[in-house]
Coordinates of C-alpha atoms in Angstrom, one line a residue:
M348 CA -58.8 20.3 -3.6
R349 CA -55.2 19.2 -3.2
D350 CA -54.3 16.0 -1.5
P351 CA -51.9 16.6 1.5
Q352 CA -50.3 13.2 1.0
T353 CA -49.6 14.0 -2.6
D354 CA -48.1 17.3 -1.5
R355 CA -45.9 15.5 1.0
Q356 CA -44.7 13.0 -1.7
G357 CA -44.0 15.9 -4.0
M358 CA -41.9 17.7 -1.4
G359 CA -40.1 14.5 -0.6
S360 CA -39.2 14.0 -4.2
V361 CA -37.9 17.6 -4.4
W362 CA -35.7 17.1 -1.4
I363 CA -34.3 13.8 -2.8
N364 CA -33.5 15.6 -6.1
L365 CA -31.8 18.4 -4.3
A366 CA -29.8 16.0 -2.2
V367 CA -28.7 14.1 -5.3
L368 CA -27.7 17.4 -7.0
L369 CA -25.8 18.5 -3.9
A370 CA -24.0 15.2 -3.6
G371 CA -23.0 15.5 -7.3
V372 CA -21.7 19.1 -6.9
L373 CA -19.7 18.2 -3.8
L374 CA -18.2 15.1 -5.5
L375 CA -17.2 17.2 -8.5
L376 CA -15.6 19.8 -6.3
G377 CA -13.8 17.1 -4.4
I378 CA -12.4 15.6 -7.7
A379 CA -11.5 19.0 -9.0
S380 CA -9.6 19.8 -5.8
S381 CA -7.5 16.7 -6.3
K382 CA -6.3 18.1 -9.6
F383 CA -4.7 21.1 -7.8
S384 CA -3.2 19.3 -4.8
A385 CA 0.1 18.6 -6.4
R386 CA 0.4 22.2 -7.7
L387 CA -0.4 23.6 -4.3
G388 CA 1.9 21.1 -2.5
M389 CA -1.1 20.3 -0.3
P390 CA -2.3 16.8 0.6
V391 CA -5.5 16.0 -1.3
L392 CA -7.4 15.1 1.9
V393 CA -6.9 18.6 3.2
L394 CA -8.5 20.0 0.1
F395 CA -11.4 17.6 0.5
L396 CA -11.8 18.8 4.1
A397 CA -11.6 22.4 2.9
V398 CA -14.4 21.7 0.3
G399 CA -16.6 20.4 3.1
M400 CA -15.9 23.3 5.5
L401 CA -16.7 25.8 2.7
A402 CA -20.0 24.0 2.1
G403 CA -20.8 23.7 5.8
S404 CA -23.0 25.8 8.0
E405 CA -20.4 28.5 8.6
G406 CA -19.1 28.4 5.0
I407 CA -20.3 29.6 1.7
G408 CA -22.8 26.7 1.2
R409 CA -24.5 27.2 4.6
I410 CA -25.4 23.4 4.7
P411 CA -26.4 22.5 8.2
F412 CA -24.9 19.2 9.3
E413 CA -24.3 18.1 12.9
N414 CA -25.6 14.5 12.9
Y415 CA -22.8 12.6 14.6
D416 CA -24.5 9.2 14.5
L417 CA -24.9 9.5 10.7
A418 CA -21.4 10.8 10.3
N419 CA -20.1 7.8 12.3
S420 CA -22.0 5.4 10.1
I421 CA -20.9 7.0 6.8
G422 CA -17.4 7.3 8.0
S423 CA -17.2 3.6 9.0
V424 CA -18.4 2.5 5.5
A425 CA -16.0 4.9 3.7
L426 CA -13.1 3.7 5.9
A427 CA -13.9 0.1 5.1
L428 CA -13.7 0.9 1.3
I429 CA -10.4 2.7 1.8
L430 CA -8.9 0.0 3.9
F431 CA -10.0 -2.8 1.6
D432 CA -8.3 -1.1 -1.3
G433 CA -5.2 -0.6 0.8
G434 CA -5.2 -4.3 1.7
L435 CA -5.5 -5.3 -1.9
R436 CA -2.4 -3.4 -2.7
T437 CA -0.4 -4.7 0.3
S438 CA 1.3 -8.0 -0.6
L439 CA 1.5 -10.9 1.8
A440 CA 5.2 -11.0 1.2
S441 CA 5.6 -7.4 2.4
V442 CA 3.5 -8.3 5.5
R443 CA 5.7 -11.3 6.3
R444 CA 8.8 -9.0 5.9
V445 CA 7.6 -6.2 8.3
W446 CA 4.9 -7.7 10.5
R447 CA 7.1 -7.6 13.6
P448 CA 7.9 -3.8 13.5
A449 CA 4.4 -3.0 12.2
L450 CA 2.8 -5.0 15.1
A451 CA 5.1 -3.3 17.6
L452 CA 4.1 0.2 16.2
S453 CA 0.4 -0.6 16.0
T454 CA 0.2 -1.8 19.7
L455 CA 3.1 -0.5 21.9
G456 CA 3.6 2.5 19.7
V457 CA -0.1 3.5 19.8
L458 CA -0.2 3.0 23.6
L459 CA 2.8 5.2 24.2
T460 CA 1.6 7.9 21.8
S461 CA -1.8 7.9 23.5
V462 CA -0.5 8.1 27.0
L463 CA 2.0 10.9 26.4
T464 CA -0.4 12.9 24.3
G465 CA -3.2 12.3 26.8
V466 CA -1.2 13.5 29.8
A467 CA -0.4 16.7 27.8
A468 CA -4.0 17.2 26.7
A469 CA -5.3 16.9 30.3
W470 CA -2.8 19.5 31.4
V471 CA -3.4 21.9 28.4
L472 CA -7.2 21.7 28.4
K473 CA -7.5 21.3 32.2
L474 CA -9.4 18.1 31.8
P475 CA -9.6 15.1 34.3
I476 CA -6.8 12.7 33.5
L477 CA -9.2 10.0 32.1
Q478 CA -10.7 12.5 29.6
G479 CA -7.2 13.6 28.7
L480 CA -6.2 10.0 28.0
L481 CA -9.3 9.5 26.0
L482 CA -8.3 12.4 23.7
G483 CA -4.8 10.9 23.5
S484 CA -6.3 7.5 22.6
I485 CA -8.4 9.0 19.8
V486 CA -5.4 10.6 18.1
G487 CA -2.9 7.9 19.0
S488 CA -3.1 5.8 15.8
T489 CA -1.7 6.6 12.4
D490 CA -4.6 6.9 10.0
A491 CA -4.7 4.6 7.1
A492 CA -6.8 6.8 4.9
A493 CA -4.4 9.7 5.4
V494 CA -1.3 7.6 4.9
F495 CA -2.5 5.9 1.8
S496 CA -3.7 9.2 0.3
V497 CA -0.4 11.1 1.1
L498 CA 1.8 8.3 -0.1
R499 CA -0.1 8.1 -3.4
S500 CA 0.1 11.8 -4.1
S501 CA 3.6 12.4 -2.7
G502 CA 5.4 11.6 -5.9
L503 CA 7.8 9.5 -4.0
K504 CA 9.1 5.9 -4.4
L505 CA 10.2 4.9 -0.8
P506 CA 12.2 1.9 0.1
D507 CA 10.1 -1.2 0.1
R508 CA 10.6 -2.1 3.8
L509 CA 9.8 1.5 4.9
I510 CA 6.7 1.9 2.9
S511 CA 5.5 -1.6 3.8
T512 CA 5.9 -0.8 7.5
L513 CA 4.0 2.4 7.2
E514 CA 1.1 0.8 5.3
V515 CA 0.8 -2.3 7.5
E516 CA 1.1 -0.2 10.7
S517 CA -1.6 2.3 9.5
G518 CA -3.9 -0.5 8.3
S519 CA -3.6 -2.5 11.5
N520 CA -3.4 0.0 14.4
D521 CA -7.1 1.0 14.4
P522 CA -8.0 -1.9 16.8
M523 CA -5.6 -0.6 19.4
A524 CA -7.1 2.9 19.2
I525 CA -10.6 1.6 19.2
F526 CA -9.8 -0.6 22.2
L527 CA -8.3 2.3 24.2
T528 CA -11.2 4.7 23.2
L529 CA -14.0 2.3 24.0
G530 CA -12.3 1.1 27.2
L531 CA -11.8 4.6 28.5
I532 CA -15.4 5.6 27.6
G533 CA -16.6 2.5 29.5
V534 CA -14.5 3.5 32.5
I535 CA -15.6 7.1 32.5
T536 CA -19.3 6.3 32.1
G537 CA -19.2 3.4 34.5
R538 CA -20.1 0.8 32.0
T539 CA -16.8 -1.0 32.3
D540 CA -15.6 -1.7 35.8
S541 CA -13.1 -4.6 35.6
A542 CA -9.8 -5.4 34.1
Q543 CA -11.3 -8.7 32.8
E544 CA -13.8 -6.8 30.6
L545 CA -11.0 -4.6 29.1
A546 CA -8.9 -7.7 28.4
L547 CA -11.8 -9.4 26.6
L548 CA -12.4 -6.2 24.6
F549 CA -8.7 -6.2 23.6
L550 CA -8.7 -9.8 22.5
A551 CA -11.9 -9.4 20.6
Q552 CA -10.7 -6.4 18.7
F553 CA -7.5 -8.1 17.5
G554 CA -8.5 -11.8 17.5
V555 CA -12.0 -11.7 16.0
G556 CA -10.9 -9.0 13.5
S557 CA -7.9 -11.1 12.3
L558 CA -9.8 -14.4 12.1
A559 CA -12.7 -12.8 10.3
G560 CA -10.4 -11.1 7.8
V561 CA -8.4 -14.3 7.0
G562 CA -11.5 -16.5 6.8
V563 CA -13.5 -14.2 4.5
G564 CA -10.4 -13.4 2.4
R565 CA -9.9 -17.1 1.7
L566 CA -13.5 -17.6 1.0
A567 CA -13.5 -14.7 -1.4
T568 CA -10.5 -16.0 -3.3
W569 CA -12.1 -19.4 -3.7
A570 CA -15.5 -17.9 -4.8
I571 CA -14.1 -15.4 -7.3
N572 CA -11.9 -18.0 -9.1
R573 CA -14.7 -20.6 -9.3
I574 CA -18.0 -18.9 -9.6
N575 CA -17.6 -18.4 -13.4
L576 CA -19.8 -15.3 -13.8
D577 CA -21.2 -14.5 -17.2
Y578 CA -20.7 -10.7 -16.8
P579 CA -17.1 -9.5 -16.1
G580 CA -18.4 -6.3 -14.4
L581 CA -19.8 -8.4 -11.5
Y582 CA -16.4 -9.6 -10.4
P583 CA -15.3 -6.3 -8.7
L584 CA -18.8 -6.1 -7.1
L585 CA -18.3 -9.7 -5.8
A586 CA -15.0 -8.7 -4.2
L587 CA -16.6 -5.6 -2.7
A588 CA -19.4 -7.7 -1.2
F589 CA -16.9 -10.0 0.5
G590 CA -15.0 -6.9 1.9
L591 CA -18.2 -5.6 3.4
V592 CA -19.0 -9.1 4.8
A593 CA -15.6 -9.2 6.5
F594 CA -16.2 -5.7 8.0
G595 CA -19.7 -6.5 9.2
L596 CA -19.1 -10.0 10.4
A597 CA -16.2 -8.9 12.6
A598 CA -18.1 -5.9 14.0
V599 CA -21.2 -8.0 14.8
L600 CA -19.0 -10.5 16.7
G601 CA -17.4 -7.7 18.7
G602 CA -14.1 -7.5 16.8
S603 CA -12.5 -4.8 14.7
G604 CA -14.2 -4.4 11.3
F605 CA -11.4 -2.1 10.2
L606 CA -8.8 -4.8 10.8
A607 CA -10.9 -7.5 9.3
V608 CA -11.6 -5.7 6.0
Y609 CA -7.9 -4.8 5.7
V610 CA -6.7 -8.4 6.3
A611 CA -9.3 -9.7 3.9
G612 CA -8.0 -7.3 1.3
I613 CA -4.4 -8.5 1.9
V614 CA -5.4 -12.2 1.6
L615 CA -7.5 -11.5 -1.6
G616 CA -4.9 -9.2 -3.2
S617 CA -2.0 -11.7 -2.6
S618 CA -3.8 -14.5 -4.4
S619 CA -4.1 -15.3 -8.1
L620 CA -7.4 -14.0 -9.2
V621 CA -9.5 -13.9 -12.4
F622 CA -10.2 -10.4 -13.7
R623 CA -7.5 -9.1 -11.3
R624 CA -6.9 -5.8 -13.0
G625 CA -10.6 -5.0 -13.3
I626 CA -11.0 -5.7 -9.5
F627 CA -8.1 -3.5 -8.6
S628 CA -9.2 -0.6 -10.9
F629 CA -12.7 -0.7 -9.5
H630 CA -11.5 -0.6 -5.9
D631 CA -9.1 2.1 -6.6
A632 CA -12.1 4.2 -7.7
T633 CA -14.2 3.2 -4.7
A634 CA -11.3 4.1 -2.4
W635 CA -11.1 7.6 -4.0
L636 CA -14.9 7.9 -3.6
G637 CA -14.6 6.9 0.0
Q638 CA -11.9 9.5 0.6
I639 CA -13.9 12.3 -1.0
V640 CA -17.2 11.4 0.8
L641 CA -15.4 10.9 4.1
F642 CA -13.3 14.1 4.2
V643 CA -16.0 16.3 2.6
M644 CA -18.5 15.0 5.2
L645 CA -16.1 15.6 8.0
G646 CA -15.5 19.1 6.7
L647 CA -19.3 19.7 6.8
L648 CA -19.3 18.4 10.4
S649 CA -16.8 21.0 11.5
F650 CA -17.5 24.6 12.8
P651 CA -14.5 26.9 12.1
S652 CA -15.5 29.2 15.0
R653 CA -15.3 26.3 17.4
L654 CA -11.9 25.3 15.9
L655 CA -10.6 28.8 16.4
A656 CA -11.7 28.7 20.0
V657 CA -9.4 25.7 20.7
A658 CA -6.6 26.8 18.3
W659 CA -4.0 27.7 20.9
D660 CA -4.6 24.6 23.1
G661 CA -4.9 22.4 20.0
L662 CA -1.5 23.7 18.7
L663 CA 0.2 22.8 22.0
I664 CA -1.3 19.3 21.9
A665 CA -0.4 18.8 18.3
L666 CA 3.2 19.9 19.0
V667 CA 3.5 17.3 21.8
L668 CA 2.0 14.6 19.6
I669 CA 4.1 15.3 16.5
L670 CA 7.4 16.3 18.1
V671 CA 7.5 14.3 21.4
A672 CA 4.9 11.4 21.7
R673 CA 5.2 9.9 18.2
P674 CA 9.1 10.0 18.0
I675 CA 9.4 8.5 21.5
A676 CA 6.9 5.7 20.6
V677 CA 8.6 5.0 17.3
C678 CA 12.1 4.8 18.9
V679 CA 10.9 2.4 21.6
A680 CA 8.8 0.2 19.4
A681 CA 10.9 0.1 16.2
W682 CA 14.5 0.5 17.5
P683 CA 14.9 -3.3 18.0
F684 CA 14.2 -4.0 14.4
R685 CA 17.4 -2.3 13.1
F686 CA 15.9 0.6 11.2
R687 CA 18.5 3.3 10.4
R688 CA 18.3 6.6 12.3
R689 CA 17.0 8.5 9.3
E690 CA 14.3 5.8 8.7
L691 CA 13.2 6.1 12.4
T692 CA 13.1 9.9 11.9
F693 CA 10.9 9.4 8.8
L694 CA 8.6 6.9 10.5
S695 CA 8.2 9.4 13.4
W696 CA 7.2 12.2 11.0
V697 CA 4.7 10.2 9.0
G698 CA 2.4 9.7 12.0
L699 CA -0.4 11.2 10.0
K700 CA -3.8 11.7 11.5
G701 CA -7.0 11.7 9.5
A702 CA -10.5 10.4 9.3
V703 CA -10.2 7.6 12.0
P704 CA -9.5 10.1 14.9
I705 CA -12.4 12.3 13.9
T706 CA -14.7 9.3 13.5
L707 CA -13.5 8.0 17.0
A708 CA -14.1 11.5 18.4
T709 CA -17.8 11.1 17.7
F710 CA -17.9 8.1 20.2
P711 CA -17.7 10.3 23.3
L712 CA -20.4 12.6 21.9
M713 CA -22.8 9.6 21.4
A714 CA -21.9 8.1 24.8
G715 CA -22.5 11.4 26.7
V716 CA -19.0 11.7 28.0
P717 CA -18.4 15.0 29.9
Q718 CA -16.4 17.6 27.9
S719 CA -16.9 15.5 24.7
Q720 CA -17.6 18.5 22.5
L721 CA -14.3 20.1 23.6
I722 CA -12.5 16.8 22.9
F723 CA -14.1 16.6 19.4
N724 CA -13.1 20.2 18.5
A725 CA -9.5 19.7 19.8
V726 CA -9.2 16.4 17.9
F727 CA -10.4 18.0 14.7
F728 CA -7.9 20.8 15.1
V729 CA -5.0 18.4 15.8
V730 CA -6.0 16.3 12.8
L731 CA -6.2 19.3 10.5
L732 CA -2.8 20.6 11.7
S733 CA -1.2 17.1 11.3
A734 CA -2.6 16.7 7.8
I735 CA -1.4 20.1 6.7
T736 CA 2.1 20.1 8.2
Q737 CA 3.1 16.5 8.1
G738 CA 1.4 15.6 4.8
W739 CA 2.6 18.8 3.0
S740 CA 6.2 18.4 4.2
L741 CA 6.5 14.6 3.6
P742 CA 8.4 14.9 0.3
L743 CA 10.7 17.6 1.8
V744 CA 11.5 15.5 4.8
A745 CA 12.2 12.5 2.5
R746 CA 14.6 14.5 0.4
W747 CA 16.3 16.0 3.5
L748 CA 16.8 12.5 4.9
H749 CA 17.9 11.2 1.5
I750 CA 15.1 8.5 1.5
G751 CA 13.4 7.4 -1.6
R752 CA 13.4 8.7 -5.1
P753 CA 10.8 10.4 -7.4
A754 CA 8.0 8.0 -8.4
D755 CA 7.9 6.6 -11.9
P756 CA 6.0 8.9 -14.3
T757 CA 2.6 7.7 -15.5
P758 CA 2.9 6.4 -19.1
A759 CA 0.7 7.9 -21.8
L760 CA -0.4 4.4 -22.8
S761 CA -1.7 1.5 -20.6
V762 CA -1.9 -2.1 -21.6
E763 CA -4.6 -4.1 -19.7
I764 CA -5.6 -7.7 -19.8
N765 CA -8.6 -8.9 -17.8
A766 CA -8.4 -12.7 -17.4
L767 CA -11.8 -14.3 -17.1
R768 CA -10.2 -17.6 -16.3
K769 CA -7.1 -18.4 -14.1
V770 CA -4.1 -18.0 -16.4
D771 CA -0.3 -18.2 -15.7
G772 CA 0.7 -14.9 -17.2
E773 CA 1.1 -11.1 -16.6
I774 CA 1.8 -8.0 -18.6
V775 CA 3.9 -5.6 -16.5
D776 CA 4.8 -2.0 -17.2
Y777 CA 8.4 -1.2 -16.3
T778 CA 10.1 2.2 -16.3
V779 CA 13.8 2.1 -17.3
K780 CA 16.0 3.8 -14.7
A781 CA 19.5 5.2 -15.6
K782 CA 21.1 2.8 -13.1
A783 CA 19.1 -0.2 -14.0
Q784 CA 20.8 -3.2 -15.5
V785 CA 18.8 -3.0 -18.7
A786 CA 19.6 0.7 -19.4
G787 CA 21.5 1.1 -22.7
Q788 CA 21.2 -2.7 -23.4
R789 CA 19.9 -4.0 -26.7
L790 CA 17.0 -6.5 -26.4
R791 CA 19.0 -9.3 -28.0
D792 CA 21.7 -8.8 -25.4
L793 CA 19.3 -9.2 -22.4
A794 CA 19.1 -13.0 -23.0
L795 CA 15.6 -13.2 -21.6
P796 CA 14.4 -16.8 -20.7
D797 CA 11.6 -18.6 -22.5
G798 CA 8.2 -17.3 -21.2
V799 CA 9.3 -13.6 -21.3
L800 CA 8.6 -11.3 -24.2
V801 CA 9.0 -7.5 -24.6
T802 CA 5.7 -6.6 -26.3
L803 CA 5.8 -2.8 -26.5
I804 CA 8.1 0.2 -25.7
L805 CA 6.7 3.7 -25.1
R806 CA 9.3 6.4 -25.5
G807 CA 7.7 9.7 -24.6
R808 CA 4.6 9.7 -26.8
E809 CA 6.2 7.5 -29.4
V810 CA 5.4 3.8 -29.7
V811 CA 8.5 1.8 -30.5
M812 CA 8.0 -1.7 -31.8
P813 CA 10.6 -3.9 -30.1
R814 CA 13.3 -5.6 -32.2
G815 CA 16.5 -7.4 -31.3
S816 CA 18.5 -4.3 -32.1
T817 CA 16.3 -1.9 -30.0
A818 CA 18.2 -0.4 -27.1
L819 CA 16.4 0.5 -23.9
E820 CA 16.8 4.1 -22.9
P821 CA 16.3 5.7 -19.5
G822 CA 12.7 6.9 -19.2
D823 CA 11.3 4.2 -21.5
H824 CA 8.1 2.4 -20.5
V825 CA 8.6 -1.2 -21.4
F826 CA 5.6 -3.6 -21.4
V827 CA 6.7 -7.2 -20.8
A828 CA 4.6 -10.3 -21.1
M829 CA 5.7 -13.1 -18.8
R830 CA 4.8 -16.2 -16.9
T831 CA 3.8 -15.2 -13.4
K832 CA 6.6 -17.2 -11.6
L833 CA 9.3 -15.3 -13.6
Q834 CA 8.2 -11.8 -12.5
P835 CA 10.7 -11.5 -9.5
L836 CA 13.6 -12.2 -11.9
I837 CA 12.4 -9.6 -14.4
D838 CA 11.7 -7.1 -11.6
R839 CA 15.4 -7.3 -10.7
L840 CA 16.5 -6.4 -14.3
F841 CA 14.6 -3.1 -14.1
D842 CA 15.5 -2.3 -10.4
P843 CA 18.3 0.3 -10.0
D844 CA 19.1 -1.2 -6.6
P845 CA 18.2 -4.9 -6.8
E846 CA 18.5 -7.3 -3.9
A847 CA 20.8 -10.3 -3.9
P848 CA 20.1 -12.7 -6.8
G849 CA 18.3 -15.9 -6.1
L850 CA 16.0 -18.4 -7.6
P851 CA 13.5 -21.0 -6.2
V852 CA 15.8 -24.0 -5.8
E853 CA 15.7 -26.5 -8.7
Q854 CA 13.3 -24.4 -10.8
L855 CA 14.1 -24.9 -14.5
L856 CA 14.4 -21.9 -16.9
M857 CA 14.8 -22.3 -20.6
F858 CA 17.2 -20.1 -22.5
N859 CA 18.1 -19.9 -26.1
A860 CA 21.2 -22.0 -26.9
A861 CA 22.8 -19.0 -28.5
T862 CA 22.9 -17.1 -25.2
T863 CA 26.5 -16.5 -24.1
L864 CA 27.9 -17.3 -20.7
A865 CA 28.4 -13.5 -20.0
Q866 CA 24.8 -12.8 -20.9
L867 CA 23.6 -15.5 -18.6
H868 CA 25.6 -14.2 -15.7
R869 CA 24.4 -10.6 -16.4
F870 CA 20.7 -11.8 -16.4
F871 CA 21.1 -13.3 -12.9
G872 CA 23.2 -10.4 -11.6
L873 CA 26.2 -12.6 -11.0
P874 CA 29.8 -11.5 -11.5
L875 CA 31.9 -13.6 -13.9
P876 CA 34.5 -15.5 -11.9
L877 CA 38.1 -14.6 -12.5
E878 CA 38.8 -18.1 -13.8
I879 CA 36.7 -17.5 -16.9
S880 CA 38.5 -15.9 -19.8
P881 CA 36.9 -13.3 -22.1
R882 CA 36.9 -15.9 -24.8
T883 CA 35.0 -18.4 -22.7
A884 CA 32.6 -15.8 -21.5
A885 CA 31.7 -15.0 -25.1
Q886 CA 30.9 -18.7 -25.9
K887 CA 27.4 -19.9 -26.4
L888 CA 25.7 -22.1 -23.9
G889 CA 24.9 -24.7 -26.5
Q890 CA 28.5 -24.9 -27.5
L891 CA 29.7 -25.2 -23.9
L892 CA 27.3 -28.0 -23.3
A893 CA 28.5 -29.9 -26.3
E894 CA 32.1 -29.7 -25.1
A895 CA 31.3 -30.4 -21.4
P896 CA 32.5 -33.7 -19.8
P897 CA 30.1 -35.5 -19.9
P898 CA 28.3 -33.8 -22.9
G899 CA 24.9 -32.2 -22.1
R900 CA 25.5 -31.4 -18.4
L901 CA 27.5 -28.5 -16.9
R902 CA 27.9 -26.7 -13.6
L903 CA 28.7 -23.0 -13.4
G904 CA 29.0 -22.0 -9.8
P905 CA 25.4 -22.0 -8.4
L906 CA 23.9 -22.7 -11.9
G907 CA 23.3 -26.1 -13.4
I908 CA 23.0 -26.2 -17.2
Q909 CA 21.7 -29.2 -19.2
A910 CA 20.1 -29.9 -22.5
G911 CA 16.7 -28.3 -23.2
V912 CA 13.5 -29.5 -24.8
D913 CA 15.1 -29.1 -28.2
S914 CA 18.5 -28.3 -29.8
D915 CA 17.6 -24.5 -29.8
H916 CA 17.3 -24.3 -26.0
V917 CA 19.2 -25.1 -22.8
A918 CA 17.8 -25.6 -19.3
V919 CA 19.2 -23.6 -16.4
R920 CA 18.5 -24.3 -12.7
W921 CA 19.6 -22.7 -9.4
L922 CA 21.3 -25.5 -7.4
A923 CA 20.5 -26.1 -3.8
D924 CA 24.1 -26.4 -2.6
G925 CA 25.6 -23.5 -4.5
G926 CA 29.1 -24.3 -5.8
A927 CA 32.0 -22.7 -7.4
I928 CA 33.9 -22.7 -10.7
A929 CA 37.4 -24.2 -10.5
A930 CA 40.0 -25.5 -12.8
Q931 CA 40.5 -29.2 -13.0
P932 CA 43.9 -30.7 -13.3
G933 CA 45.2 -30.5 -16.8
A934 CA 42.8 -27.7 -17.8
V935 CA 44.2 -24.9 -20.0
A936 CA 44.8 -21.8 -17.9
G937 CA 42.0 -19.3 -18.2
E938 CA 39.6 -21.8 -19.9
L939 CA 36.4 -22.9 -18.2
A940 CA 36.8 -26.2 -16.4
P941 CA 33.5 -27.3 -14.8
R942 CA 33.3 -29.8 -12.0
N943 CA 30.7 -31.7 -10.1
P944 CA 28.1 -32.0 -13.0
P945 CA 24.5 -31.7 -11.8

């Protein structure tokens, strides 16, 4: 006689095996769809959604899935993974540069977008105004998962300020959307009945989320650099653990877990870390896994027949959101920060919607808000339309507005160093652009400072061993080993449109004494003054120092030059008070006559 308990255990094992098989098949389909996204000109997240819809209850797979609680939980974890990776790749310097416009867009911009869209939704769907505003709040924020995904796969290299604004805005505007959504749900259901409760909710979302992110990010940096693990593979998992702690701690304390995990990623990624490349590579993979799981699951959650039922109304709401609400919000919030008109137009168009609105749309369903199913279906349709139209057309709009350039091609070879202890060094892969300062230059003419070495050149699929006579050609991938503090200077050499030159004041750089004055000026991006003759420009720094009054110290405009650690080197520093080159009385016309020795 068979034991019923054994039968149940056997059936449970079969279902687990089937679930694992199904998860593997869906993951493979999601990865395979990413391969065709560029060829089809379609954002990869749309293809992930399509895979889920085809596998869903009304698709080919016939997989029934309508568990909104589970979808909300899985979606939150997947978004945490995506936002943590996005934070790791957002430098603290870029945040400092754009935090004002990004903050304005993530608060005032979201509020204006939500109100304008909500009023339109209430009129189109014939909903009470509060339900309409709830729908507007759900779709009011720019979705980080969608923005990161589209920017990665767009093949574009946008201006730094613009792309930093988009990334920081999309990573930090979820608290405003969550605050508006939860606040309106509370008002509609009668759970929130005072302005004081709403104010506390607002402060908790932003304040607790920010503090938890900064605190956990600093703790993670300290722990990763000091724990001295025996197994390198544990470092990425340690970073992931701290990311999840940031998310969970903020959420438990009533703050925004999404903001906390993003801020923790920024703090951690902007710090000097052991095993940095390994950590970044691992979290790049987890972010892709999060995107595939998230969008395939949301596709499973959808019902095409219900989307078709709200298609016309959803189209009208999407048009108001994309063409009216978002542009007005961007103009009001970002206009004071001196963006050009075409940059404002691009910011308006890249108001992509994605996983966060669909995840937020499950909140009214779980809270029992009237008309919540209609709101969910309309939100899903708006998100789908936004992802297809705005995500697909982003490269076209950028070219039309003359913003950005094609992204650097991926080299056929990668060089990776995983430091298991804190070291002062980097190996950076640069792509030589036709307008870059190094294009067409021989390595011996670049006059690189001590602490910088060109280690390898990849030309197509050919490996070129660098020599002094090797000239850098457009399209070359150049691998440069350098001390970390020198990277901003080397970045300028390979940048076709570098910013104004500068150095940390009084920082010493060592150059070969055979470096000429012209090569030194070219390295710093400084024009040669008219007072310097071609003969003087061709002189070596060691020779100029020997002839300088007094010998061994010389000033050339903002640069101070003195004897180096040995006779083969000279030391160069950027002086605090600038300066200029001028001829002293009695100097031969056209010859270099330094003044005010450092």
